[in-house]
């Protein structure tokens, strides 16, 4: 085949500085003007603390569904998954097809009736109802602390990219983006956050689609990409399940299929998507049970296709300048995380460039805003109202919520500055926090199917489930030969955490007294009845809105999308 | 404390809401429907990107090796923006939803105070 242009970029510059024209800057400006506008509109509708923290439980399913996937579409997700695409290739699909989507279906079909039906205002509150105060305090504090710190780490991650793309100094990027989040969440609360998440979703897609199309065109289509990868000896990047045999692990993740299915799929992803309040909060803001159950199910469909908009650019980068990518951020070379900004710089002309940059900036901020808007809810309702200042009028808690938002963002900004001077420690912290969901999922799932599980068992197994993977992780830091890759470590860490919770939960429950059946109504599978048709409106019964149908369709698509990349 | 400073406490109690009040509430809620905001944003973006696509046609083709990417993206965004307006026009938020969420204000306050599960 005669090629008009060289396929492989022999020497791309290390810089990802973008050349923005006034048109691109105008589009960024328009977006942020709309964000602030939305905040003021949302402000005028906030009349109660429930309006501020849970949008007054009034949102339609399409909005909460898109916000559900978008709240997770922050800096770490988009840049990180594209980095995975360049590093481990199509195997990145596991995060979506065996991880996120089945977990979302499980949340919508199985767990949501318990959450929404029990009318709790947060996930820790569910913990309180099912297991009592000790577990509730532990869960609330773990969530509040980890979330505000993660917000700060995300803020720092975003500041580095803004610095590299736009040339702003880090401190300015941290303060400006933190300031934006502060203004729009303090004014409009969760409604502001959700509206922006939906807007962000469409803009980032409008930026990533042209990037993928132009990238594929420049490499002469999918066939050209496959040829180029084979040419650079990276053909392994094209398969998902090859080399995952037990005892015969040759895949880039460094884990066998059992660890992938159980660790990444069952424990880590189910833990994240079904017990992380940042996600569940979006569904709790839905207007009725039907909309709440459809929230993660509607979110599942975009989630099935987003991977192609990040993995394919990652693969294109691997094929065209993969040999110049480094995993080490201090090497001064391009890192895997730079893949998306680099491709934007190489391929997008003024116009779509502005859209793509707007989408990235918006997604960075939305990610942080999602952390902050769930942090303030848990802090106000679960910590302040429950244990510090009870029985005040509603307006008091609304005011507290606004102040907690301000303080949360300020701590986030502070964390970002600390991260700037101790980047690595922060990455470690984030990995540690990722373990918080796995034990919580273990506790929830056992407590959900087994009415005999006690509060004492929940509390101690939850703590043990946090400590166990932390030990494994520390051991890995001391001796990195224990696991093939860092990703493999997280999978096994999650499995160990989950097993610890189940075993300890079973043992401790047999020695302690469970709650009475009466107290467990609507909180345990098969105990009491949950009204799935409460507040149902005419349109909710349409066949295409059936949760079972949506869930099944999403799972079938999971299998189908794997087929071309076995 | 916040009660005195909360301007919304002076709203007419929901039960006393007249038809004119309801009408105003419905109109003001629908005016800022998210679909209209999205529609407006995408129409504006679509127009800007389409114009860039026409003006920079030849340099776009060169950069992307054959695709008028701004033109295609701009027109697609324009269509999407219009579709949001169409959707909003043909299926506005039901009046009953809007009035209902204004009517349960007291109940919502009690839930917020943690006094009532609901």
mmCIF file of N, CA, C and O in Angstrom, chain A residues 185-264:
data_model
loop_
_atom_site.group_PDB
_atom_site.id
_atom_site.type_symbol
_atom_site.label_atom_id
_atom_site.label_comp_id
_atom_site.label_asym_id
_atom_site.label_seq_id
_atom_site.Cartn_x
_atom_site.Cartn_y
_atom_site.Cartn_z
ATOM 1 N N UNK A 185 -21.958 25.115 43.106
ATOM 2 C CA UNK A 185 -22.581 24.191 44.060
ATOM 3 C C UNK A 185 -23.173 24.956 45.245
ATOM 4 O O UNK A 185 -24.267 24.639 45.713
ATOM 5 N N UNK A 186 -22.478 25.987 45.726
ATOM 6 C CA UNK A 186 -23.019 26.732 46.856
ATOM 7 C C UNK A 186 -24.354 27.379 46.494
ATOM 8 O O UNK A 186 -25.295 27.395 47.270
ATOM 9 N N UNK A 187 -24.444 27.899 45.266
ATOM 10 C CA UNK A 187 -25.695 28.534 44.866
ATOM 11 C C UNK A 187 -26.797 27.505 44.640
ATOM 12 O O UNK A 187 -27.846 27.553 45.259
ATOM 13 N N UNK A 188 -26.553 26.580 43.751
ATOM 14 C CA UNK A 188 -27.651 25.736 43.281
ATOM 15 C C UNK A 188 -27.686 24.327 43.836
ATOM 16 O O UNK A 188 -28.607 23.576 43.537
ATOM 17 N N UNK A 189 -26.681 23.946 44.613
ATOM 18 C CA UNK A 189 -26.687 22.607 45.193
ATOM 19 C C UNK A 189 -26.652 21.498 44.152
ATOM 20 O O UNK A 189 -26.080 21.661 43.071
ATOM 21 N N UNK A 190 -27.299 20.385 44.461
ATOM 22 C CA UNK A 190 -27.230 19.220 43.584
ATOM 23 C C UNK A 190 -27.832 19.495 42.199
ATOM 24 O O UNK A 190 -27.330 18.986 41.205
ATOM 25 N N UNK A 191 -28.886 20.313 42.133
ATOM 26 C CA UNK A 191 -29.489 20.593 40.820
ATOM 27 C C UNK A 191 -28.469 21.227 39.885
ATOM 28 O O UNK A 191 -28.362 20.852 38.713
ATOM 29 N N UNK A 192 -27.710 22.193 40.411
ATOM 30 C CA UNK A 192 -26.636 22.813 39.637
ATOM 31 C C UNK A 192 -25.660 21.755 39.149
ATOM 32 O O UNK A 192 -25.274 21.725 37.978
ATOM 33 N N UNK A 193 -25.241 20.886 40.072
ATOM 34 C CA UNK A 193 -24.263 19.856 39.732
ATOM 35 C C UNK A 193 -24.820 18.953 38.636
ATOM 36 O O UNK A 193 -24.150 18.678 37.636
ATOM 37 N N UNK A 194 -26.056 18.503 38.795
ATOM 38 C CA UNK A 194 -26.644 17.558 37.849
ATOM 39 C C UNK A 194 -26.845 18.190 36.472
ATOM 40 O O UNK A 194 -26.498 17.595 35.445
ATOM 41 N N UNK A 195 -27.380 19.418 36.436
ATOM 42 C CA UNK A 195 -27.567 20.082 35.139
ATOM 43 C C UNK A 195 -26.232 20.213 34.407
ATOM 44 O O UNK A 195 -26.130 19.978 33.208
ATOM 45 N N UNK A 196 -25.191 20.587 35.156
ATOM 46 C CA UNK A 196 -23.889 20.734 34.513
ATOM 47 C C UNK A 196 -23.320 19.408 34.057
ATOM 48 O O UNK A 196 -22.628 19.329 33.046
ATOM 49 N N UNK A 197 -23.607 18.359 34.817
ATOM 50 C CA UNK A 197 -23.123 17.043 34.409
ATOM 51 C C UNK A 197 -23.752 16.626 33.086
ATOM 52 O O UNK A 197 -23.083 16.085 32.200
ATOM 53 N N UNK A 198 -25.045 16.882 32.927
ATOM 54 C CA UNK A 198 -25.719 16.505 31.684
ATOM 55 C C UNK A 198 -25.149 17.312 30.512
ATOM 56 O O UNK A 198 -24.844 16.776 29.445
ATOM 57 N N UNK A 199 -24.970 18.625 30.742
ATOM 58 C CA UNK A 199 -24.413 19.475 29.696
ATOM 59 C C UNK A 199 -23.003 19.022 29.315
ATOM 60 O O UNK A 199 -22.654 18.925 28.140
ATOM 61 N N UNK A 200 -22.225 18.742 30.343
ATOM 62 C CA UNK A 200 -20.853 18.297 30.159
ATOM 63 C C UNK A 200 -20.808 17.022 29.320
ATOM 64 O O UNK A 200 -19.973 16.861 28.452
ATOM 65 N N UNK A 201 -21.756 16.126 29.599
ATOM 66 C CA UNK A 201 -21.798 14.859 28.874
ATOM 67 C C UNK A 201 -21.892 15.099 27.368
ATOM 68 O O UNK A 201 -21.120 14.529 26.587
ATOM 69 N N UNK A 202 -22.832 15.957 26.959
ATOM 70 C CA UNK A 202 -23.014 16.165 25.525
ATOM 71 C C UNK A 202 -21.814 16.879 24.911
ATOM 72 O O UNK A 202 -21.405 16.582 23.791
ATOM 73 N N UNK A 203 -21.225 17.825 25.650
ATOM 74 C CA UNK A 203 -20.098 18.573 25.078
ATOM 75 C C UNK A 203 -18.854 17.685 24.943
ATOM 76 O O UNK A 203 -18.176 17.712 23.916
ATOM 77 N N UNK A 204 -18.591 16.853 25.950
ATOM 78 C CA UNK A 204 -17.390 16.015 25.851
ATOM 79 C C UNK A 204 -17.556 14.994 24.723
ATOM 80 O O UNK A 204 -16.610 14.709 23.989
ATOM 81 N N UNK A 205 -18.771 14.470 24.548
ATOM 82 C CA UNK A 205 -19.002 13.550 23.434
ATOM 83 C C UNK A 205 -18.803 14.288 22.113
ATOM 84 O O UNK A 205 -18.160 13.783 21.186
ATOM 85 N N UNK A 206 -19.313 15.531 22.042
ATOM 86 C CA UNK A 206 -19.149 16.321 20.819
ATOM 87 C C UNK A 206 -17.682 16.635 20.544
ATOM 88 O O UNK A 206 -17.311 16.948 19.409
ATOM 89 N N UNK A 207 -16.834 16.565 21.576
ATOM 90 C CA UNK A 207 -15.407 16.784 21.361
ATOM 91 C C UNK A 207 -14.666 15.493 21.030
ATOM 92 O O UNK A 207 -13.750 15.482 20.205
ATOM 93 N N UNK A 208 -15.076 14.385 21.668
ATOM 94 C CA UNK A 208 -14.344 13.125 21.477
ATOM 95 C C UNK A 208 -14.701 12.433 20.160
ATOM 96 O O UNK A 208 -13.863 11.769 19.558
ATOM 97 N N UNK A 209 -15.934 12.607 19.686
ATOM 98 C CA UNK A 209 -16.312 11.952 18.427
ATOM 99 C C UNK A 209 -15.463 12.464 17.255
ATOM 100 O O UNK A 209 -14.853 11.668 16.535
ATOM 101 N N UNK A 210 -15.381 13.817 17.049
ATOM 102 C CA UNK A 210 -14.514 14.280 15.954
ATOM 103 C C UNK A 210 -13.057 13.830 16.125
ATOM 104 O O UNK A 210 -12.394 13.480 15.153
ATOM 105 N N UNK A 211 -12.577 13.797 17.373
ATOM 106 C CA UNK A 211 -11.190 13.381 17.615
ATOM 107 C C UNK A 211 -10.987 11.947 17.140
ATOM 108 O O UNK A 211 -10.006 11.624 16.456
ATOM 109 N N UNK A 212 -11.932 11.058 17.497
ATOM 110 C CA UNK A 212 -11.829 9.663 17.093
ATOM 111 C C UNK A 212 -11.929 9.525 15.575
ATOM 112 O O UNK A 212 -11.165 8.780 14.962
ATOM 113 N N UNK A 213 -12.854 10.272 14.965
ATOM 114 C CA UNK A 213 -13.036 10.178 13.512
ATOM 115 C C UNK A 213 -11.786 10.650 12.775
ATOM 116 O O UNK A 213 -11.258 9.965 11.899
ATOM 117 N N UNK A 214 -11.277 11.823 13.161
ATOM 118 C CA UNK A 214 -10.086 12.344 12.473
ATOM 119 C C UNK A 214 -8.892 11.416 12.722
ATOM 120 O O UNK A 214 -8.146 11.090 11.794
ATOM 121 N N UNK A 215 -8.758 10.945 13.967
ATOM 122 C CA UNK A 215 -7.655 10.034 14.279
ATOM 123 C C UNK A 215 -7.700 8.784 13.412
ATOM 124 O O UNK A 215 -6.688 8.365 12.842
ATOM 125 N N UNK A 216 -8.901 8.194 13.300
ATOM 126 C CA UNK A 216 -9.033 6.979 12.481
ATOM 127 C C UNK A 216 -8.761 7.286 11.020
ATOM 128 O O UNK A 216 -8.129 6.500 10.307
ATOM 129 N N UNK A 217 -9.209 8.439 10.560
ATOM 130 C CA UNK A 217 -8.987 8.801 9.173
ATOM 131 C C UNK A 217 -7.500 8.971 8.881
ATOM 132 O O UNK A 217 -6.994 8.496 7.856
ATOM 133 N N UNK A 218 -6.795 9.610 9.802
ATOM 134 C CA UNK A 218 -5.366 9.845 9.588
ATOM 135 C C UNK A 218 -4.572 8.545 9.578
ATOM 136 O O UNK A 218 -3.490 8.466 8.988
ATOM 137 N N UNK A 219 -5.097 7.515 10.262
ATOM 138 C CA UNK A 219 -4.349 6.261 10.300
ATOM 139 C C UNK A 219 -4.920 5.269 9.279
ATOM 140 O O UNK A 219 -4.636 4.072 9.309
ATOM 141 N N UNK A 220 -5.766 5.802 8.370
ATOM 142 C CA UNK A 220 -6.392 5.023 7.294
ATOM 143 C C UNK A 220 -7.370 3.982 7.827
ATOM 144 O O UNK A 220 -7.300 2.806 7.464
ATOM 145 N N UNK A 221 -8.207 4.405 8.696
ATOM 146 C CA UNK A 221 -9.323 3.571 9.147
ATOM 147 C C UNK A 221 -8.927 2.506 10.154
ATOM 148 O O UNK A 221 -7.781 2.417 10.590
ATOM 149 N N UNK A 222 -9.924 1.699 10.541
ATOM 150 C CA UNK A 222 -9.700 0.653 11.535
ATOM 151 C C UNK A 222 -8.640 -0.326 11.049
ATOM 152 O O UNK A 222 -7.748 -0.734 11.808
ATOM 153 N N UNK A 223 -8.720 -0.691 9.737
ATOM 154 C CA UNK A 223 -7.741 -1.615 9.156
ATOM 155 C C UNK A 223 -6.325 -1.060 9.283
ATOM 156 O O UNK A 223 -5.385 -1.766 9.636
ATOM 157 N N UNK A 224 -6.202 0.248 9.021
ATOM 158 C CA UNK A 224 -4.901 0.899 9.133
ATOM 159 C C UNK A 224 -4.379 0.855 10.557
ATOM 160 O O UNK A 224 -3.181 0.649 10.789
ATOM 161 N N UNK A 225 -5.304 1.020 11.516
ATOM 162 C CA UNK A 225 -4.912 0.986 12.926
ATOM 163 C C UNK A 225 -4.406 -0.401 13.306
ATOM 164 O O UNK A 225 -3.351 -0.549 13.941
ATOM 165 N N UNK A 226 -5.150 -1.438 12.866
ATOM 166 C CA UNK A 226 -4.750 -2.814 13.174
ATOM 167 C C UNK A 226 -3.379 -3.105 12.552
ATOM 168 O O UNK A 226 -2.482 -3.641 13.216
ATOM 169 N N UNK A 227 -3.214 -2.704 11.281
ATOM 170 C CA UNK A 227 -1.919 -2.910 10.607
ATOM 171 C C UNK A 227 -0.792 -2.230 11.370
ATOM 172 O O UNK A 227 0.264 -2.813 11.606
ATOM 173 N N UNK A 228 -1.058 -0.971 11.753
ATOM 174 C CA UNK A 228 -0.015 -0.202 12.422
ATOM 175 C C UNK A 228 0.366 -0.849 13.757
ATOM 176 O O UNK A 228 1.540 -0.903 14.113
ATOM 177 N N UNK A 229 -0.644 -1.360 14.482
ATOM 178 C CA UNK A 229 -0.350 -1.980 15.776
ATOM 179 C C UNK A 229 0.451 -3.264 15.583
ATOM 180 O O UNK A 229 1.374 -3.570 16.340
ATOM 181 N N UNK A 230 0.091 -4.043 14.531
ATOM 182 C CA UNK A 230 0.836 -5.270 14.257
ATOM 183 C C UNK A 230 2.274 -4.931 13.891
ATOM 184 O O UNK A 230 3.223 -5.603 14.291
ATOM 185 N N UNK A 231 2.407 -3.848 13.126
ATOM 186 C CA UNK A 231 3.696 -3.390 12.671
ATOM 187 C C UNK A 231 4.598 -3.015 13.851
ATOM 188 O O UNK A 231 5.807 -3.221 13.823
ATOM 189 N N UNK A 232 3.992 -2.454 14.922
ATOM 190 C CA UNK A 232 4.794 -2.056 16.078
ATOM 191 C C UNK A 232 4.781 -3.123 17.173
ATOM 192 O O UNK A 232 5.013 -2.829 18.340
ATOM 193 N N UNK A 233 4.445 -4.358 16.803
ATOM 194 C CA UNK A 233 4.479 -5.477 17.755
ATOM 195 C C UNK A 233 3.490 -5.328 18.903
ATOM 196 O O UNK A 233 3.669 -5.921 19.945
ATOM 197 N N UNK A 234 2.453 -4.497 18.716
ATOM 198 C CA UNK A 234 1.525 -4.310 19.828
ATOM 199 C C UNK A 234 0.181 -4.969 19.547
ATOM 200 O O UNK A 234 -0.842 -4.527 20.048
ATOM 201 N N UNK A 235 0.173 -6.018 18.704
ATOM 202 C CA UNK A 235 -1.078 -6.657 18.324
ATOM 203 C C UNK A 235 -1.848 -7.163 19.539
ATOM 204 O O UNK A 235 -3.064 -7.300 19.502
ATOM 205 N N UNK A 236 -1.112 -7.421 20.645
ATOM 206 C CA UNK A 236 -1.755 -7.863 21.888
ATOM 207 C C UNK A 236 -2.809 -6.873 22.369
ATOM 208 O O UNK A 236 -3.752 -7.224 23.050
ATOM 209 N N UNK A 237 -2.591 -5.603 22.003
ATOM 210 C CA UNK A 237 -3.501 -4.559 22.468
ATOM 211 C C UNK A 237 -4.906 -4.709 21.890
ATOM 212 O O UNK A 237 -5.835 -4.052 22.324
ATOM 213 N N UNK A 238 -5.047 -5.580 20.886
ATOM 214 C CA UNK A 238 -6.332 -5.687 20.212
ATOM 215 C C UNK A 238 -7.255 -6.727 20.822
ATOM 216 O O UNK A 238 -8.397 -6.866 20.411
ATOM 217 N N UNK A 239 -6.766 -7.515 21.767
ATOM 218 C CA UNK A 239 -7.646 -8.540 22.315
ATOM 219 C C UNK A 239 -7.921 -8.276 23.787
ATOM 220 O O UNK A 239 -7.161 -7.606 24.482
ATOM 221 N N UNK A 240 -9.065 -8.818 24.242
ATOM 222 C CA UNK A 240 -9.492 -8.556 25.608
ATOM 223 C C UNK A 240 -9.237 -9.748 26.531
ATOM 224 O O UNK A 240 -8.791 -9.588 27.655
ATOM 225 N N UNK A 241 -9.540 -10.955 26.035
ATOM 226 C CA UNK A 241 -9.478 -12.119 26.912
ATOM 227 C C UNK A 241 -8.272 -13.021 26.642
ATOM 228 O O UNK A 241 -8.026 -13.949 27.392
ATOM 229 N N UNK A 242 -7.527 -12.748 25.552
ATOM 230 C CA UNK A 242 -6.384 -13.608 25.246
ATOM 231 C C UNK A 242 -5.328 -13.489 26.350
ATOM 232 O O UNK A 242 -5.088 -12.404 26.868
ATOM 233 N N UNK A 243 -4.723 -14.611 26.725
ATOM 234 C CA UNK A 243 -3.649 -14.580 27.719
ATOM 235 C C UNK A 243 -4.136 -14.334 29.131
ATOM 236 O O UNK A 243 -3.403 -13.825 29.965
ATOM 237 N N UNK A 244 -5.403 -14.702 29.422
ATOM 238 C CA UNK A 244 -5.880 -14.530 30.793
ATOM 239 C C UNK A 244 -6.086 -15.880 31.485
ATOM 240 O O UNK A 244 -6.739 -15.961 32.516
ATOM 241 N N UNK A 245 -5.542 -16.960 30.894
ATOM 242 C CA UNK A 245 -5.688 -18.294 31.489
ATOM 243 C C UNK A 245 -5.021 -18.351 32.854
ATOM 244 O O UNK A 245 -3.992 -17.705 33.088
ATOM 245 N N UNK A 246 -5.617 -19.143 33.760
ATOM 246 C CA UNK A 246 -5.008 -19.269 35.090
ATOM 247 C C UNK A 246 -3.692 -20.028 34.957
ATOM 248 O O UNK A 246 -3.639 -21.098 34.365
ATOM 249 N N UNK A 247 -2.617 -19.453 35.480
ATOM 250 C CA UNK A 247 -1.303 -20.073 35.369
ATOM 251 C C UNK A 247 -0.607 -19.733 34.055
ATOM 252 O O UNK A 247 0.527 -20.113 33.828
ATOM 253 N N UNK A 248 -1.315 -19.025 33.190
ATOM 254 C CA UNK A 248 -0.733 -18.693 31.890
ATOM 255 C C UNK A 248 -1.067 -17.240 31.570
ATOM 256 O O UNK A 248 -1.681 -16.925 30.554
ATOM 257 N N UNK A 249 -0.682 -16.356 32.483
ATOM 258 C CA UNK A 249 -1.069 -14.958 32.338
ATOM 259 C C UNK A 249 -0.055 -14.199 31.487
ATOM 260 O O UNK A 249 1.070 -13.976 31.901
ATOM 261 N N UNK A 250 -0.483 -13.827 30.260
ATOM 262 C CA UNK A 250 0.423 -13.058 29.406
ATOM 263 C C UNK A 250 -0.218 -11.749 28.973
ATOM 264 O O UNK A 250 0.325 -11.029 28.159
ATOM 265 N N UNK A 251 -1.398 -11.446 29.516
ATOM 266 C CA UNK A 251 -2.083 -10.217 29.093
ATOM 267 C C UNK A 251 -1.482 -9.000 29.794
ATOM 268 O O UNK A 251 -0.824 -9.129 30.831
ATOM 269 N N UNK A 252 -1.717 -7.795 29.226
ATOM 270 C CA UNK A 252 -1.066 -6.607 29.785
ATOM 271 C C UNK A 252 -1.539 -6.213 31.196
ATOM 272 O O UNK A 252 -0.848 -5.480 31.889
ATOM 273 N N UNK A 253 -2.724 -6.694 31.624
ATOM 274 C CA UNK A 253 -3.184 -6.357 32.981
ATOM 275 C C UNK A 253 -2.390 -7.149 34.014
ATOM 276 O O UNK A 253 -2.163 -6.699 35.133
ATOM 277 N N UNK A 254 -1.977 -8.357 33.638
ATOM 278 C CA UNK A 254 -1.228 -9.186 34.567
ATOM 279 C C UNK A 254 -2.109 -9.909 35.561
ATOM 280 O O UNK A 254 -1.706 -10.188 36.686
ATOM 281 N N UNK A 255 -3.343 -10.226 35.170
ATOM 282 C CA UNK A 255 -4.242 -10.961 36.054
ATOM 283 C C UNK A 255 -5.001 -11.994 35.231
ATOM 284 O O UNK A 255 -5.233 -11.799 34.041
ATOM 285 N N UNK A 256 -5.374 -13.123 35.883
ATOM 286 C CA UNK A 256 -6.121 -14.135 35.140
ATOM 287 C C UNK A 256 -7.607 -13.794 35.075
ATOM 288 O O UNK A 256 -8.066 -12.844 35.692
ATOM 289 N N UNK A 257 -8.369 -14.598 34.320
ATOM 290 C CA UNK A 257 -9.769 -14.236 34.075
ATOM 291 C C UNK A 257 -10.597 -14.224 35.353
ATOM 292 O O UNK A 257 -11.514 -13.447 35.508
ATOM 293 N N UNK A 258 -10.232 -15.084 36.296
ATOM 294 C CA UNK A 258 -10.994 -15.149 37.545
ATOM 295 C C UNK A 258 -10.828 -13.849 38.334
ATOM 296 O O UNK A 258 -11.788 -13.287 38.859
ATOM 297 N N UNK A 259 -9.585 -13.370 38.385
ATOM 298 C CA UNK A 259 -9.335 -12.112 39.097
ATOM 299 C C UNK A 259 -10.027 -10.950 38.392
ATOM 300 O O UNK A 259 -10.523 -10.029 39.041
ATOM 301 N N UNK A 260 -10.068 -11.013 37.060
ATOM 302 C CA UNK A 260 -10.714 -9.932 36.319
ATOM 303 C C UNK A 260 -12.223 -9.943 36.578
ATOM 304 O O UNK A 260 -12.827 -8.931 36.912
ATOM 305 N N UNK A 261 -12.832 -11.134 36.457
ATOM 306 C CA UNK A 261 -14.284 -11.226 36.625
ATOM 307 C C UNK A 261 -14.677 -10.934 38.069
ATOM 308 O O UNK A 261 -15.572 -10.134 38.340
ATOM 309 N N UNK A 262 -13.982 -11.552 39.017
ATOM 310 C CA UNK A 262 -14.383 -11.430 40.414
ATOM 311 C C UNK A 262 -13.865 -10.128 41.040
ATOM 312 O O UNK A 262 -14.601 -9.401 41.693
ATOM 313 N N UNK A 263 -12.580 -9.842 40.826
ATOM 314 C CA UNK A 263 -11.973 -8.663 41.449
ATOM 315 C C UNK A 263 -12.435 -7.375 40.808
ATOM 316 O O UNK A 263 -13.040 -6.524 41.456
ATOM 317 N N UNK A 264 -12.179 -7.235 39.503
ATOM 318 C CA UNK A 264 -12.545 -5.995 38.820
ATOM 319 C C UNK A 264 -14.049 -5.890 38.649
ATOM 320 O O UNK A 264 -14.664 -4.878 38.953
#
